Each structure stands twice: as structure tokens, then as C-alpha cells.
Amino acid sequence: MSDLEALREKYLAQIRAAEDEAAIEKVRIAALGKKGEISRRMRTLGKMSPEERRTVGAALNALRDEIDAAIRARREALADAALAKRLEEEWFDVTLPARPRPQGTVHPVSQVTEEIVAIFAELGFSVAEGPQIESDWYNFDALNIPPHHPARQEFDTFYMHRAEGDDRPPHVLRTHTSPVQIRAMEAHGAPIRIIAPGRVYRSDYDQTHTPMFHQVEGLAIDRDVSMANLKWTLEEFCRAFFEVDHVELRFRASHFPFTEPSAEVDIRCSWQGRQLKVGEGEDWMEILGSGMVHPAVLKAGGIDPEEWQGFAFGLGIDRLAMLKYGIPDLRSFFESDLRWLRHYGFAALDIPTLHGGLGR
Ligand code: PHE
């Protein structure tokens, strides 16, 4: 019997020592497999006397069952340990933020455009659009600027090529957003109250001029609209935009073929060194052109000037961005310098609203 006891000790020790499924299987085959040690012992029972067979057989059966149970238990323990290890390794902190902060920023021109649209929306203006490649008619003729009018020279226009032999006037990159006035009048008639933000193009380049820049056109037509409404609207806009009670505006008599009378508006500011500040100092920056819509322009848009009148203005978006956020050089807006964009850009979720404030 003591040699069965030795077998028992040996296999139970091996089972305890087995560290994985393969090791366990090896022990099982060595002990209980067809040619295993216990199985071989079982086969010797036949040669024994009946009494011996009874006692040895019972002991062998008990030993086989015990080893079998020990193997199963060890297998389960190993599987549990493996699962526990995996759970430990794959644990993660669900309280960490789901995503890193977005890397990109919103360009000041985009931000300021949104601010302007939000303010004019409160004043009852809706947004209109037109193409950046514009016909000669919409950009000039319909705005009371016939061919050979001197005002055409003032615009430094970029012309598109026509095919050889095509004598029609060339298309232009629109020099201002004013052609959207005509398109909006044609589409909606009177009364109307729209703004039209977008890109415009002129061949010009210095600290306050780039060949592509942004304007927002405003147009309000009704039966009883006056210069006083224009002035109030622009002052109201500037107060909301600069978020101050007092900004100093200067209305200068001017001339545009498409308005009569016309006024240009400057805003008080200071440039000290590389610092640009609004509302103080001895400098003035021109921010917009405006006036009462010329009767010829109303007619070109299909509106009867005997019945309707209106005001219009064209604001420089980029210049408003420079003034509000103290950005001294317009050219830097379009150089795509990442350091500049990170410094002057806005967080993606910092969307302008009147109640939340417009900027930062
Ligand atoms: N279109 C003019 C410009 O770009 C501005 C303007 C718009 C003036 C509307 C009067 C009325 O200079």
C-alpha cells in the first residue's frame, strides 16, 4: 500500500506544481492516460487473487478518482487566475476624459464673421450669398458703374480670361460684396433686410490690404428708410461688436456710384508700436462704406425707386477682427503660420452668442 501512497504524493505534487494547461495535460497522460501509470496498475488486477483484487482495486479506483478530481480543480484554478490577470491588465479609468482637446483653432476671420452674423440677426437681417467669380454686370453695371467709368479703375480688379475671339466682357473676381445686393433684390424683391458676408479680391498688398479679404454687405429696403436708420444701425452694431457703450465713429461724406448720398465710416483707434487698440488714441481706421441705395441700382434689381428706398453698407471683416483682437498686421491673417493660428485662434466650442458674449 505504501507504494500507492508514494504514487499519490508524486502526482498530487506534480499537479500542484503545474503552471499551465499543457503541464496539467502532461500529468494527466502520465497518470491516467491509456498507458499511464495508474491505468497500467489497473490492468494487473486480473492476475491477482480475488481478495487482493478487491482491496487493491478499491484503493486504485480511489486513487484514480482523487487524481482526476485534483486535475480538474487545478485546471479551474488556472483558468480563474488567467481571467483575473486579464481583468487586471485590461482595467481602465472610465473617469478619464473620452477624447483629448481638439488641436485646431477657429480663425479670427471665421469667428468675427459669426459674431457679425449673430448681431445683425438680432436686428432682423438674414444672410444672403453670391458667387466669388462674378459677371461684369453684377459687379459693375448693375451697381451704376458703366464701362469706362473711372470707378472701375479704383478697384484694382482681377479679370478672368475669355477664350480667344470671345468679345463679351470678362468675368471678374468680385471686388466687393455689393453685387449680392442686386442678386438679393432679384430673388426677394422689397421689402428686404439682408447681410452678405464673404470673400472679395483686389490687387493690393500692405499692412492693411491683402489681395483677398472679407466684407459683409448690408442692405435694408422699405418704404420709409432714411440715413438716420443707417447711422443708428451702424452705431448699434459697433456697440454690440466691441462690447462697449461708447465707440467713436466718424462719418465722412464720400462718393460711391451705387449710393447717394454716401458716407465712409472710420473708428477711433491707436497704433502704439505693435499694439492696436480701439476707442482711444489719435488714429482713425476706415471700416466701412455706406449710403442710400441709388435709384439706378434699385431699378437694376427690379425694384421701383418711386415706391421703395433703402440703405446699404460694406464692412471690412478683417479690419474689424484686427481692431477687436489687437492684431496689428492684416497680412499675417493669411500666412497659415501655426504659432499665429494657435495664438489668435479660438476654441472650437467658443461659438459666439449674444447672451454668452461674443469673444473672449
Ligand atoms: N462696395 C463698397 C466697397 O467695397 C462699400 C459700400 C457698400 C459702399 C455699400 C456703399 C454701400 O468699397
PDB file of C-alpha atoms and ligand atoms in Angstrom, residues 155 176 178 181 202 215 217 256 258-259 289-291 312-314, ligand 1:
ATOM      1  CA  PHE A 155     -10.993  98.725 -57.692  1.00  0.00           C
ATOM      2  CA  HIS A 176     -16.790  93.786 -53.218  1.00  0.00           C
ATOM      3  CA  SER A 178     -22.185  94.748 -53.360  1.00  0.00           C
ATOM      4  CA  GLN A 181     -27.388  93.470 -53.282  1.00  0.00           C
ATOM      5  CA  ARG A 202      -8.368  93.339 -55.202  1.00  0.00           C
ATOM      6  CA  GLN A 215     -16.543  92.053 -46.427  1.00  0.00           C
ATOM      7  CA  GLU A 217     -22.629  93.723 -47.240  1.00  0.00           C
ATOM      8  CA  PHE A 256     -19.814 105.617 -54.398  1.00  0.00           C
ATOM      9  CA  PHE A 258     -24.173 102.917 -56.138  1.00  0.00           C
ATOM     10  CA  THR A 259     -25.218 105.132 -53.204  1.00  0.00           C
ATOM     11  CA  GLY A 289     -18.521 102.431 -46.909  1.00  0.00           C
ATOM     12  CA  SER A 290     -22.252 103.159 -46.898  1.00  0.00           C
ATOM     13  CA  GLY A 291     -25.089 105.291 -48.189  1.00  0.00           C
ATOM     14  CA  ALA A 312     -26.536  99.777 -47.901  1.00  0.00           C
ATOM     15  CA  PHE A 313     -23.113  99.336 -46.361  1.00  0.00           C
ATOM     16  CA  GLY A 314     -19.978  97.281 -46.926  1.00  0.00           C
TER      17      GLY A 314
HETATM   18  N1  PHE B   1     -18.738  98.249 -52.033  1.00  0.00           N
HETATM   19  C1  PHE B   1     -18.047  99.334 -51.365  1.00  0.00           C
HETATM   20  C2  PHE B   1     -16.562  98.993 -51.286  1.00  0.00           C
HETATM   21  O1  PHE B   1     -16.210  97.857 -51.359  1.00  0.00           O
HETATM   22  C3  PHE B   1     -18.602  99.570 -49.991  1.00  0.00           C
HETATM   23  C4  PHE B   1     -20.022 100.010 -49.999  1.00  0.00           C
HETATM   24  C5  PHE B   1     -21.046  99.094 -49.907  1.00  0.00           C
HETATM   25  C6  PHE B   1     -20.336 101.351 -50.070  1.00  0.00           C
HETATM   26  C7  PHE B   1     -22.358  99.503 -49.898  1.00  0.00           C
HETATM   27  C8  PHE B   1     -21.638 101.779 -50.077  1.00  0.00           C
HETATM   28  C9  PHE B   1     -22.653 100.857 -49.970  1.00  0.00           C
HETATM   29  O2  PHE B   1     -15.735  99.844 -51.116  1.00  0.00           O
END
